[in-house]
Coordinates of C-alpha atoms in Angstrom, one line a residue:
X182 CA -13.9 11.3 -25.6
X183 CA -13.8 11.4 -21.7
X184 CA -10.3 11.6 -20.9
X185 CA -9.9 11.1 -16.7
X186 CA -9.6 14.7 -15.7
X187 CA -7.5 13.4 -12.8
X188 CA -4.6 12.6 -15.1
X189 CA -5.6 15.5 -18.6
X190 CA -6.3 18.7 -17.6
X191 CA -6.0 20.6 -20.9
X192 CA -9.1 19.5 -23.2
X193 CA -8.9 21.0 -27.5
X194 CA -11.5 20.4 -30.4
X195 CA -10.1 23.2 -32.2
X196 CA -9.2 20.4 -35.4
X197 CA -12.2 19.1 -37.5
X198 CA -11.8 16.3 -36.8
X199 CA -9.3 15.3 -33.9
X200 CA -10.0 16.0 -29.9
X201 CA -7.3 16.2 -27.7
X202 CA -6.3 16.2 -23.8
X203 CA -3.2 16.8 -21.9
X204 CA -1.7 16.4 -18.7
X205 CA 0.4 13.6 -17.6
X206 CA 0.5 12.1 -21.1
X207 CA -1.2 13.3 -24.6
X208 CA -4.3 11.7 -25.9
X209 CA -6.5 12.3 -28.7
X210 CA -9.1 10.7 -30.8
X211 CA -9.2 11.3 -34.5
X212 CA -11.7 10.3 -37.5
X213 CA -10.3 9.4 -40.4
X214 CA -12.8 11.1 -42.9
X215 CA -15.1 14.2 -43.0
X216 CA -16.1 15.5 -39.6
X217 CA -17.2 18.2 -37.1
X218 CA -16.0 18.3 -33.2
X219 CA -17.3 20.3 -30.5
X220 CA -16.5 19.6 -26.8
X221 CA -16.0 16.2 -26.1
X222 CA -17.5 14.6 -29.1
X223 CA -16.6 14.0 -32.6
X224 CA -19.8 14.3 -35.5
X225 CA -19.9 12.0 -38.5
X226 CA -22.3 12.6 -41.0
X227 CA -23.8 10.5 -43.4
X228 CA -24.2 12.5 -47.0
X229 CA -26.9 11.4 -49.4
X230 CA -26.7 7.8 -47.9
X231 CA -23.3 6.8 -49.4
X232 CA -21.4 6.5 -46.4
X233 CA -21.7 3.4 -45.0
X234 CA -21.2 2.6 -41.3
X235 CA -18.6 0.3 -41.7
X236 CA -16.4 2.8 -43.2
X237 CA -16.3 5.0 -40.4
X238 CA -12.4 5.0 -38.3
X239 CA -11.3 6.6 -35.1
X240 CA -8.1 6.1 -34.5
X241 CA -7.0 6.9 -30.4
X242 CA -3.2 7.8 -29.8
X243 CA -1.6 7.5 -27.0
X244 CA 1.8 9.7 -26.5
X245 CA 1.5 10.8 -30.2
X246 CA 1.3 6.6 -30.8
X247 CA -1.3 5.0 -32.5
X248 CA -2.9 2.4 -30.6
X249 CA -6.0 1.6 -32.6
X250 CA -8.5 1.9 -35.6
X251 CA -11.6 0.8 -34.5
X252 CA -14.6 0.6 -36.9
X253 CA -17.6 1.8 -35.5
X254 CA -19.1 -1.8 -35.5
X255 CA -16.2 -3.2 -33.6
X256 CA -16.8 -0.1 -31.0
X257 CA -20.0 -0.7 -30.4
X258 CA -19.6 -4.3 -29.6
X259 CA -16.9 -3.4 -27.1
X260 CA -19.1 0.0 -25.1
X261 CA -21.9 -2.7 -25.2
X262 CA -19.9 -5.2 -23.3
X263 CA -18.6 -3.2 -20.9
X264 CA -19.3 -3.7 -17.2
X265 CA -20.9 -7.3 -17.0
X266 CA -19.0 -8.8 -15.6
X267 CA -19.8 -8.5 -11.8
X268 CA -17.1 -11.6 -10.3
X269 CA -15.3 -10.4 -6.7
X270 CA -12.2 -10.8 -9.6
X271 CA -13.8 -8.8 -11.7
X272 CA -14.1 -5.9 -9.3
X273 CA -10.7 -6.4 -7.5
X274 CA -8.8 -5.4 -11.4
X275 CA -11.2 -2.4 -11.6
X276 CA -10.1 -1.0 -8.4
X277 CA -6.6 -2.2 -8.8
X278 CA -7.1 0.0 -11.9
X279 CA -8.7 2.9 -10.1
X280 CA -5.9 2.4 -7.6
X281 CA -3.2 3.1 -10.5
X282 CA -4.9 5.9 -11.8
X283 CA -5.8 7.6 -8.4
X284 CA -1.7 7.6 -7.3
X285 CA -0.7 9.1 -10.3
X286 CA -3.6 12.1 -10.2
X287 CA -2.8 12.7 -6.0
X288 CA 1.5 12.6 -6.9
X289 CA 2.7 15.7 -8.2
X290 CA 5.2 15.9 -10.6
X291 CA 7.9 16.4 -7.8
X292 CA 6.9 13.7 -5.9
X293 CA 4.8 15.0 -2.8
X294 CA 1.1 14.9 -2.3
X295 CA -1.4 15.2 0.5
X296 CA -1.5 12.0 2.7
X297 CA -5.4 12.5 2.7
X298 CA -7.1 14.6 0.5
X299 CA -8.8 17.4 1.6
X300 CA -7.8 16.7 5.2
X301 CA -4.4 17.1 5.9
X302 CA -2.1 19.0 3.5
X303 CA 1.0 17.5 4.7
X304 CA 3.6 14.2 4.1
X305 CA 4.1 11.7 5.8
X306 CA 7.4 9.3 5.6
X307 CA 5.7 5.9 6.1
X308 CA 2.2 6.7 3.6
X309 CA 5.3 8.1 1.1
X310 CA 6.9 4.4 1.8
X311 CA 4.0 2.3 0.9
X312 CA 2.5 4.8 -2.0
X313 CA 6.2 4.5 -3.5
X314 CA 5.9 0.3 -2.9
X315 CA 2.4 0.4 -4.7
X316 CA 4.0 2.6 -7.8
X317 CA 6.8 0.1 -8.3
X318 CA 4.7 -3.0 -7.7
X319 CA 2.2 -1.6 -10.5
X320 CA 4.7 -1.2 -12.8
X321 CA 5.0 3.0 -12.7
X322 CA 9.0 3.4 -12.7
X323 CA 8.6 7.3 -13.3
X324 CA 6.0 7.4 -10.9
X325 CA 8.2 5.9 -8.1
X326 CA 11.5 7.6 -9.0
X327 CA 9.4 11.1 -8.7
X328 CA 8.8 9.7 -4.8
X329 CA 12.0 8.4 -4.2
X330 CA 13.2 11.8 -5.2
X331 CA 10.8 13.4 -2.9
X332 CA 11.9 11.1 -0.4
X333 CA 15.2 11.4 -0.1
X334 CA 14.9 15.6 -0.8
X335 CA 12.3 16.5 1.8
X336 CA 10.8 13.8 3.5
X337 CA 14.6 12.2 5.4
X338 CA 16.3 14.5 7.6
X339 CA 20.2 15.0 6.9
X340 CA 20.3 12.9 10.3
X341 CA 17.7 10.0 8.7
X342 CA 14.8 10.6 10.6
X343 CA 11.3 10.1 8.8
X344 CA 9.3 13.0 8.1
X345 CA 5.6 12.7 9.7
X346 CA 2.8 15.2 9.1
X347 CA 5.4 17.6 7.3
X348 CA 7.8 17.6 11.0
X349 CA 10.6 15.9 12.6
X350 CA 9.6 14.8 16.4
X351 CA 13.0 13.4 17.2
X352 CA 14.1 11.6 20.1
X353 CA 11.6 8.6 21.3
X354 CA 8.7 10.3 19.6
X355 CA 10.5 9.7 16.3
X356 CA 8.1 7.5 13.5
X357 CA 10.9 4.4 14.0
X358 CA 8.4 2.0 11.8
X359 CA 8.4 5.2 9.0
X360 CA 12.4 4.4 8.9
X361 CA 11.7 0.4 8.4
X362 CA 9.3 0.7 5.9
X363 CA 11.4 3.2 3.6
X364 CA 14.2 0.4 3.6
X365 CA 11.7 -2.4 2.8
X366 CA 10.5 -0.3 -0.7
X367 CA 14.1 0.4 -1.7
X368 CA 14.7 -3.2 -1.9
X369 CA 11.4 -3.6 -3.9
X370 CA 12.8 -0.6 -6.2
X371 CA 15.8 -2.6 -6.7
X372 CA 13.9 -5.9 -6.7
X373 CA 11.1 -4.8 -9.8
X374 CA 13.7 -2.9 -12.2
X375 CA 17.1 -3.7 -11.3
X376 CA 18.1 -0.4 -11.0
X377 CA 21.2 0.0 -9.0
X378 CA 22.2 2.9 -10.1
X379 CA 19.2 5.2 -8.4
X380 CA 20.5 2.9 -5.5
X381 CA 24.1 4.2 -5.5
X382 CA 23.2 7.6 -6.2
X383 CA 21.2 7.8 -2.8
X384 CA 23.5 5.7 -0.5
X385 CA 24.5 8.4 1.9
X386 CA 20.6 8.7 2.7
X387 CA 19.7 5.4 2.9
X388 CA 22.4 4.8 5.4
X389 CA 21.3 7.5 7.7
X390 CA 18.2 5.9 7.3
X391 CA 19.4 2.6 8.7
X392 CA 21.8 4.4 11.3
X393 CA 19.6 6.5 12.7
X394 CA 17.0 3.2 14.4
X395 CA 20.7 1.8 15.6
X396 CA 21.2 5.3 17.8
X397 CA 22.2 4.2 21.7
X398 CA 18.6 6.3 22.7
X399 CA 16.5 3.9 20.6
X400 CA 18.7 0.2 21.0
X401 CA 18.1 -1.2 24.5
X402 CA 20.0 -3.7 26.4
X403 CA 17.6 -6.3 24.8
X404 CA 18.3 -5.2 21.2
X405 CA 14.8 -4.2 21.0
X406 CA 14.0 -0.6 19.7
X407 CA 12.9 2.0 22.7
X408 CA 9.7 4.5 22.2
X409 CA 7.2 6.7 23.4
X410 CA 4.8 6.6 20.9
X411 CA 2.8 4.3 19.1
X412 CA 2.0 3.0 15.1
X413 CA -0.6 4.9 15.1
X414 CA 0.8 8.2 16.4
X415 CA -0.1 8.4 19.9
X416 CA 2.1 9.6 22.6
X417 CA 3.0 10.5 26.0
X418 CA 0.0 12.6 26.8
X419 CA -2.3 10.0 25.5
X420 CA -1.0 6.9 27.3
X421 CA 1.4 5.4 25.4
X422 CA 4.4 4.5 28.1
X423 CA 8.1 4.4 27.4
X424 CA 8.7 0.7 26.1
X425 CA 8.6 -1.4 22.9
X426 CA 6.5 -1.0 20.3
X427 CA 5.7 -4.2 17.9
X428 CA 5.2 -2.0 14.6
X429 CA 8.5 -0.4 15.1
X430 CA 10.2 -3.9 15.8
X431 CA 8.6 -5.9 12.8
X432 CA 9.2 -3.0 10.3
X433 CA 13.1 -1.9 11.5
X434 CA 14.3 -5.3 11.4
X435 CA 13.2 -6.4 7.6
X436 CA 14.2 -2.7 7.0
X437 CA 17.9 -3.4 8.0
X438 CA 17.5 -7.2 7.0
X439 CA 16.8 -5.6 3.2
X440 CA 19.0 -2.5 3.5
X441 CA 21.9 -5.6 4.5
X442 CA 21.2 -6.7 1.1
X443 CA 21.4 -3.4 -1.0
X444 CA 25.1 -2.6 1.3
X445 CA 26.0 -6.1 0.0
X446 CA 25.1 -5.5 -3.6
X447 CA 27.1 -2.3 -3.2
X448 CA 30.1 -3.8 -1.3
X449 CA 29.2 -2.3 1.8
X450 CA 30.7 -4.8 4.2
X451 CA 30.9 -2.8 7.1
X452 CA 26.8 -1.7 6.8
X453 CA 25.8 -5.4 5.6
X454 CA 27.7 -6.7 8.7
X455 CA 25.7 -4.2 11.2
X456 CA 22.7 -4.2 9.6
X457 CA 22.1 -8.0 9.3
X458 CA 23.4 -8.5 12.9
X459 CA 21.2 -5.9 13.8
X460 CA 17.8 -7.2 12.2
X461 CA 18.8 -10.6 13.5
X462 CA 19.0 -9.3 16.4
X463 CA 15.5 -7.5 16.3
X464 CA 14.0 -10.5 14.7
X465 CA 15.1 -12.8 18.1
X466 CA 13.9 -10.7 20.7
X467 CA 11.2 -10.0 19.4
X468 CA 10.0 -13.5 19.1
X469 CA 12.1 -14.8 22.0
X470 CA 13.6 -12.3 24.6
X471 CA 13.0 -13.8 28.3
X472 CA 11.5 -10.2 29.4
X473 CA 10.4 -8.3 26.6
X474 CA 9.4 -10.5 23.9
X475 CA 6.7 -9.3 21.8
X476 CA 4.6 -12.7 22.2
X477 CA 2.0 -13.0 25.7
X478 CA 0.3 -16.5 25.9
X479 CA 1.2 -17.6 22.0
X480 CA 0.1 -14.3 20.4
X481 CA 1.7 -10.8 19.5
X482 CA 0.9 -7.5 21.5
X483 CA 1.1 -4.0 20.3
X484 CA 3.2 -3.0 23.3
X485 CA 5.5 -4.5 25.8
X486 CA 6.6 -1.5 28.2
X487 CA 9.9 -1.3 30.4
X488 CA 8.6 -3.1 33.4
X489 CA 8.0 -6.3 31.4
X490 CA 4.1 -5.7 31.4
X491 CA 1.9 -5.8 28.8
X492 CA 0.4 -2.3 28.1
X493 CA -3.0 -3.4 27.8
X494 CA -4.6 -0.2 28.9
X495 CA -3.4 3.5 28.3
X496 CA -3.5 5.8 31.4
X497 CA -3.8 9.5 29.8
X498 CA -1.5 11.8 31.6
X499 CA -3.6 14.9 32.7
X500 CA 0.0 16.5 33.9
X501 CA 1.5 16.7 30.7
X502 CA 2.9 19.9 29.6
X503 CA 4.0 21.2 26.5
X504 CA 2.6 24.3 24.9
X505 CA 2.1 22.8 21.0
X506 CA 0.2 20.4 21.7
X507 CA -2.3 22.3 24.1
X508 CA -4.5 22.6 20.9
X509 CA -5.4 18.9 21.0
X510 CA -6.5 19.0 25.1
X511 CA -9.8 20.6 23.9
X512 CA -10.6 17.9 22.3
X513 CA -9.1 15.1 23.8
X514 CA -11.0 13.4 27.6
X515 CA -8.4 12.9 30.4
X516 CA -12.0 11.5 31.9
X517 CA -12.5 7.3 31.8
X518 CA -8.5 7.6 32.3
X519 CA -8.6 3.6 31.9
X520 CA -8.4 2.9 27.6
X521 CA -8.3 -0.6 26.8
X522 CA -5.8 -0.5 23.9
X523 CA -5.4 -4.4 23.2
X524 CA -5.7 -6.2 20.6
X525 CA -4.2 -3.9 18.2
X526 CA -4.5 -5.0 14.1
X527 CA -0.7 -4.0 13.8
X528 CA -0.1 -7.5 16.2
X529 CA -0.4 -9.1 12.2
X530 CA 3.0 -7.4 11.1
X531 CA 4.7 -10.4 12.0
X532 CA 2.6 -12.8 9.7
X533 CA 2.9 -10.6 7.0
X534 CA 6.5 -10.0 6.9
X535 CA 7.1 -13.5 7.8
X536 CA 8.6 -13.2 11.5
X537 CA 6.2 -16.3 11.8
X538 CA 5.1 -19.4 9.7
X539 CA 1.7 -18.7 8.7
X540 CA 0.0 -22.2 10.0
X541 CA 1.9 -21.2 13.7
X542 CA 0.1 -21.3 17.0
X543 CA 1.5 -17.3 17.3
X544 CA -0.2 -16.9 14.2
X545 CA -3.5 -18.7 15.0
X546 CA -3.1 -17.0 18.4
X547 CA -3.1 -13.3 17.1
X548 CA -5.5 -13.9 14.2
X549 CA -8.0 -14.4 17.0
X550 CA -7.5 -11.9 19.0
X551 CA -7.6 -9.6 16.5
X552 CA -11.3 -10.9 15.6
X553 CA -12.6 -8.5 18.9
X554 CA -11.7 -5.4 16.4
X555 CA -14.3 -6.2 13.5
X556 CA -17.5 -4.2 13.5
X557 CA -16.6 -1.9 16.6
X558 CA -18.8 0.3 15.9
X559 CA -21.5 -0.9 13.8
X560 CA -20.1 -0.1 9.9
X561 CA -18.3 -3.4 9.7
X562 CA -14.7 -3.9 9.3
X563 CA -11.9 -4.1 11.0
X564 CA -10.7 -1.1 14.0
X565 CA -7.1 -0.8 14.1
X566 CA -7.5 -0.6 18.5
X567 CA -10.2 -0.8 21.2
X568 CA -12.5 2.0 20.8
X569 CA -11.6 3.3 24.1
X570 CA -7.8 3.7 23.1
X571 CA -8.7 5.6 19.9
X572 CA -10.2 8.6 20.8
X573 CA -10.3 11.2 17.5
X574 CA -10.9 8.1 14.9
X575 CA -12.6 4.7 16.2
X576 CA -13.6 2.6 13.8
X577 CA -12.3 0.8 10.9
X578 CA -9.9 1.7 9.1
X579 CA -9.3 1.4 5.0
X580 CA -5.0 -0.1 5.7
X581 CA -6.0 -1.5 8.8
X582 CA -8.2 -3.4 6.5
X583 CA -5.8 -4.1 3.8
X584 CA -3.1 -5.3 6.6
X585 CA -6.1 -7.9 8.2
X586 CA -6.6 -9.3 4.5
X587 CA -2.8 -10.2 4.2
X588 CA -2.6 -11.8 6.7
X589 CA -5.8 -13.9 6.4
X590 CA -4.6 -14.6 2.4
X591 CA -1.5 -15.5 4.3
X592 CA -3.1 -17.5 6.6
X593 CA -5.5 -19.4 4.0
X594 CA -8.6 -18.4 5.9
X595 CA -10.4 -17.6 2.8
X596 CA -14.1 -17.6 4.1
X597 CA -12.9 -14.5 6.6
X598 CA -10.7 -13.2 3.5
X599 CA -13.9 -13.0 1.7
X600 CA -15.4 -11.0 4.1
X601 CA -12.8 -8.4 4.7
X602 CA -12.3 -7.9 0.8
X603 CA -15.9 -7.4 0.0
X604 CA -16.0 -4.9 3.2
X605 CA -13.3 -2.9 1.0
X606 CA -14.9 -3.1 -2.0
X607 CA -18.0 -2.0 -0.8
X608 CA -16.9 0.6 1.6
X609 CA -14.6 1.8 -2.3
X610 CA -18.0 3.0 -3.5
X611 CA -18.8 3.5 -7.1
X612 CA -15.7 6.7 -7.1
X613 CA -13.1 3.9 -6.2
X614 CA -11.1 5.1 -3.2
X615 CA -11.4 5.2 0.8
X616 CA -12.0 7.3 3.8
X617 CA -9.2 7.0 6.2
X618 CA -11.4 5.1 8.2
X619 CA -14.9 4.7 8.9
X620 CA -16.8 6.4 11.7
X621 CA -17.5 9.5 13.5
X622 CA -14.1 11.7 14.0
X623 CA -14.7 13.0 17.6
X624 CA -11.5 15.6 18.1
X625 CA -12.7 19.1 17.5
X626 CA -11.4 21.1 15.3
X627 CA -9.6 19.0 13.1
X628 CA -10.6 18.7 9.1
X629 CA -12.8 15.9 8.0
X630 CA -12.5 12.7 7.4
X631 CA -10.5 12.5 3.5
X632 CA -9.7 9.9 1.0
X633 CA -6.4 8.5 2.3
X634 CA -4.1 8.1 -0.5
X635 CA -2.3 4.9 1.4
X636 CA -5.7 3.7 0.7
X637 CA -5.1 3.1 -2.5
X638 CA -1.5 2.3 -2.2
X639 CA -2.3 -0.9 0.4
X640 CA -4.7 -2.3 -2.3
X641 CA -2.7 -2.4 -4.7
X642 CA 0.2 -4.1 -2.5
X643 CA -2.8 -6.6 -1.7
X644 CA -3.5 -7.7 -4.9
X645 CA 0.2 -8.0 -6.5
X646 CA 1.3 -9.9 -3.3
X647 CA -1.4 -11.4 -1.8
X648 CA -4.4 -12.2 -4.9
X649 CA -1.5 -12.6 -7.2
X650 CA 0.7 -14.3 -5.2
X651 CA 3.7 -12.0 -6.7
X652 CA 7.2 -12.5 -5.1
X653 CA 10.1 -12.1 -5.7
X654 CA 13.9 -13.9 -4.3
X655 CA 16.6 -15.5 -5.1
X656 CA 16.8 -14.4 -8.7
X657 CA 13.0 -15.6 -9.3
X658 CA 9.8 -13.8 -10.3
X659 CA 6.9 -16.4 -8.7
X660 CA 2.9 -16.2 -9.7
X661 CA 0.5 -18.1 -7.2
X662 CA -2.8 -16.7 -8.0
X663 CA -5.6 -17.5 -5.7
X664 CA -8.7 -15.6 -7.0
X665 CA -11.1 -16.0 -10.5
X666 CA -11.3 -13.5 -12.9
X667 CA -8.7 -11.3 -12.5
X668 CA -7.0 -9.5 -15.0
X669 CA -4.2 -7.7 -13.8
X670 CA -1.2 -5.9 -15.3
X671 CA 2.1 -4.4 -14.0
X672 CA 6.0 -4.6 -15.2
X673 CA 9.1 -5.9 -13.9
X674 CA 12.0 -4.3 -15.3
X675 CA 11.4 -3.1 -18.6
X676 CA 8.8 -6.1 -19.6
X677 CA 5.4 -6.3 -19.1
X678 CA 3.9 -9.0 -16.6
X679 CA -0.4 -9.7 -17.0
X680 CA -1.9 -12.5 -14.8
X681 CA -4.8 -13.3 -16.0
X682 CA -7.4 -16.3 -13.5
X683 CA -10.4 -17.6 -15.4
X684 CA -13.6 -19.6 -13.6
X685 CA -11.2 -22.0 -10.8
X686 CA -11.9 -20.1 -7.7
X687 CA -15.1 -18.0 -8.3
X688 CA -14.8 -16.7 -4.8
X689 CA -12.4 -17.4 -2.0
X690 CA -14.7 -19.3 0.1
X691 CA -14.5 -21.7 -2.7
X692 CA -10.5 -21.5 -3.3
X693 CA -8.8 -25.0 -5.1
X694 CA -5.5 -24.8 -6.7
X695 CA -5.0 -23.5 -10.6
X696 CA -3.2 -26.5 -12.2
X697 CA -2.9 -25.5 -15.5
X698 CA -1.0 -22.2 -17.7
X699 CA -0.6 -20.7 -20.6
X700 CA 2.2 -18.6 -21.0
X701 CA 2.4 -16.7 -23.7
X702 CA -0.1 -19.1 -25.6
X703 CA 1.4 -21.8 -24.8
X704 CA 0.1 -24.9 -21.9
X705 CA 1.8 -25.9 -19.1
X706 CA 1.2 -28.0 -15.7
X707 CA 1.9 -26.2 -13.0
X708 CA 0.8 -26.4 -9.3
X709 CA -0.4 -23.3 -8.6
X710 CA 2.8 -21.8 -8.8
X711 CA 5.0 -20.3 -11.6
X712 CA 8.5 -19.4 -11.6
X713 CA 10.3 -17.1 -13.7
X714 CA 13.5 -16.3 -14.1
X715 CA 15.1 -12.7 -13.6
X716 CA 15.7 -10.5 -15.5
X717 CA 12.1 -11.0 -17.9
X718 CA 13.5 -11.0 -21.8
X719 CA 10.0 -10.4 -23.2
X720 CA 6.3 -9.1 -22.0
X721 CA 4.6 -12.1 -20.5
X722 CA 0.8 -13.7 -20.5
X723 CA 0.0 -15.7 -17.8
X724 CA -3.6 -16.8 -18.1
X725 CA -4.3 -19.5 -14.8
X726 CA -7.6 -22.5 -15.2

């Protein structure tokens, strides 16, 4: 018995017969019958020829509960069939899989864990956002409640400002978008187990949250949200000018949009007034404000700055002056002052939060701009900016990635879908996870290049939402499945939920509509799409063909 030292880290063979791990959870594998154990194996002997093969039982428990008795026959037939299938389906469940298994070895126990392993040793607010989505789209409810805990204990300020890389910036170099996103996986929280309770408990916190992107030093005349730093964490020094930054927009306004909801389910009225006025707000000039709209010539832009231009380049500021960050200058070229920092792959946000219809000429627009970003630097994928503008880390990047797929599975561009997902899947390796990007780090000093646990998270978002076609509104749990040979499982509520695609679509390229279902056994005519009711009453089968 192998048992994933990621999750077991206590290994026993001190029974005759029984081996045993523990961790996480408790596992062991027993013979029923005369044997001998020593490490991780388990010795049956045959004496004088009467034992037959057949008769030999292991039984593996799970939690001190029996799962199985397999005879030896029946195990062999399963090891032996193991691993052939090679479909894209097939590989996109194993590392959904690896994806499950690698957040709950990373997550301690009270919640916290290294945004990239062995590179960083600190939290950030918006990876703890989307690890936390990615736990409660897969189904873990402990797993997510041990980060919402974290969350709301360490990583939100008494104030609600977002925690990034274990510090509080304040001001306009506060992580706005890390504030957005934390709001957007409460609501999935409530949306996947109806728990309203966790909600009610954390209230005063989640409304700092909200509160603190309304402050009068963020909120501009316009409604739009001011800054002086970027997504991806770039500042004053580096370029980035006071203005409005699309990330920041997109994720703040379906923040307060969803926190609007939770105030209303709580009877909030003063919040869910605010809140939805404010997101509406957000959501209109961002699309449609005469002078700082986030749209130039039909497509989105990373940054609109407070002279109306477009900040298409970022001018380094060799006069800036502040004594904590003089440990970056070594590093960092005030030389070539002129970085091209458009198109940037967070121009998507829009398409994949829905600011947009997906068949839109903003949507079009952007999707082909952002085209100039793939294979930047030789190792394929997609950069999240211009080389020039990314100074310590050009090159693709493993979310970047993940965001360019939504939207292209939005989009229903499934030749460059295909493209993108195999470029994950290949870049996963055989150990299934990601670098935080891919390329040659160029800041000195800094640690290398680890396996970014938002990695993992962004996958698994990916497939529940995207391959699967999970949503869920209005009281309805919909399935729209778009890819072969997948087997996936999660839960909503307390009741299990496994789609399951068989040979319609055996790659993207080649995508038709599923028009049949079983569910639970039984056939049904669908068009692609099942609906559900909330709350699930039992564990469903969905197999698509």
């Amino acid at each position: 018995m192998y048992a994933n030292p990621a999750l077991f880290n206590d290994f026993s063979y001190k029974d005759n017969n029984c081996l045993k791990a523990t961790g996480y959870a408790n596992i062991s594998l027993k013979s029923i019958g005369e044997s001998s154990t020593f490490e991780r194996f388990i010795t049956i002997q045959k004496l004088d020829n009467k034992l037959k093969e057949e008769d030999i039982v292991l039984v593996y428990s799970l939690n001190d509960y029996r799962l199985i008795g397999i005879e030896s026959k029946k195990f062999e037939n399963i090891t032996n069939n193991l691993n052939k299938d090679n479909s894209l389906g097939s590989k996109v469940s194993h590392l959904y899989n690896v994806a499950k298994i690698g957040l709950r070895a990373v997550v301690s126990k009270t919640g916290s864990f290294d945004a990239s392993i062995w590179q960083y040793g600190m939290q950030w607010g918006l990876d703890s956002a989307y690890v936390t989505k990615a736990a409660i789209l897969s189904g873990d409810k402990n797993l997510a409640q041990e980060l919402i805990t974290n969350i709301f204990s360490k990583i939100v300020s008494d104030n609600g400002e977002i925690m990034e890389s274990n510090r509080f910036r304040n001001g306009l170099e506060s992580e706005l978008n890390g504030n957005g996103a934390l709001l957007c996986t409460i609501k999935s929280y409530l949306d996947y187990t109806n728990d309203l309770e966790l909600t009610k408990s954390y209230w005063i916190k989640i409304k700092s949250i909200a509160n603190y992107v309304l402050r009068p030093e963020f909120v501009h005349k316009s409604c739009l949200l001011l800054s002086e730093r970027d997504f991806w964490e770039r500042l004053g020094w580096m370029g980035v000018n006071k203005g409005f930054e699309l990330g920041h927009q997109v994720l703040c306004a379906y923040g307060l949009q969803y926190a609007s909801i939770i105030a209303n389910q709580l009877s909030n009225k003063a919040e869910f007034n605010l809140w939805k006025k404010s997101s509406n707000n957000l959501i209109k000039a961002t699309l449609r404000h005469k002078k700082y709209s986030l749209l130039e010539k039909n497509k989105f832009i990373h940054r609109r700055l407070l002279d109306e231009t477009v900040q298409e380049y970022m001018v380094s500021n060799s006069d800036f002056q502040r004594e904590e960050y003089e440990v970056y200058f070594k590093g960092f070229s005030f030389r070539n002052n002129l970085k091209k920092s458009e198109p940037d792959i967070t121009s998507i946000l829009p398409i994949i939060y829905g600011m947009v219809e997906n068949n839109s000429i903003e949507a079009v627009e952007t999707m082909s701009a952002i085209e100039e970003l793939w294979n930047t630097n030789g190792l394929g994928g997609y950069a999240r900016c211009p080389n020039d503008s990314d100074q310590d880390s050009p090159g693709a990047w493993t979310f970047g990635n993940c965001f360019a797929l939504q939207a292209q599975l939005i989009m229903e561009d499934y030749m460059k879908s295909e493209r993108t997902l195999k470029w994950l899947i290949e870049k996963a390796g055989s150990g299934g996870c990601w670098h935080e990007f891919y390329g040659q780090r160029n800041s000195e000093g800094l640690p290398p290049n680890g396996i970014i646990v938002w990695g993992w998270a962004q996958w698994i978002i990916m497939v529940i939402e995207n391959l699967c076609g999970i949503k869920i509104s209005d009281g309805e749990l919909k399935i729209a499945p778009v890819l072969s040979n997948l087997n996936i499982k999660t839960k909503v509520g307390d009741f299990s939920l496994n789609i399951i695609t068989t040979e319609s679509n055996v790659s993207l390229s080649s995508y038709k509509r599923f028009s049949n279902v079983k569910i639970n056994g039984v056939n049904k005519f669908v068009i692609n799409v099942v609906s559900l009711k909330l709350t699930l009453k039992e564990n469903y089968v969905l197999e698509f063909y």
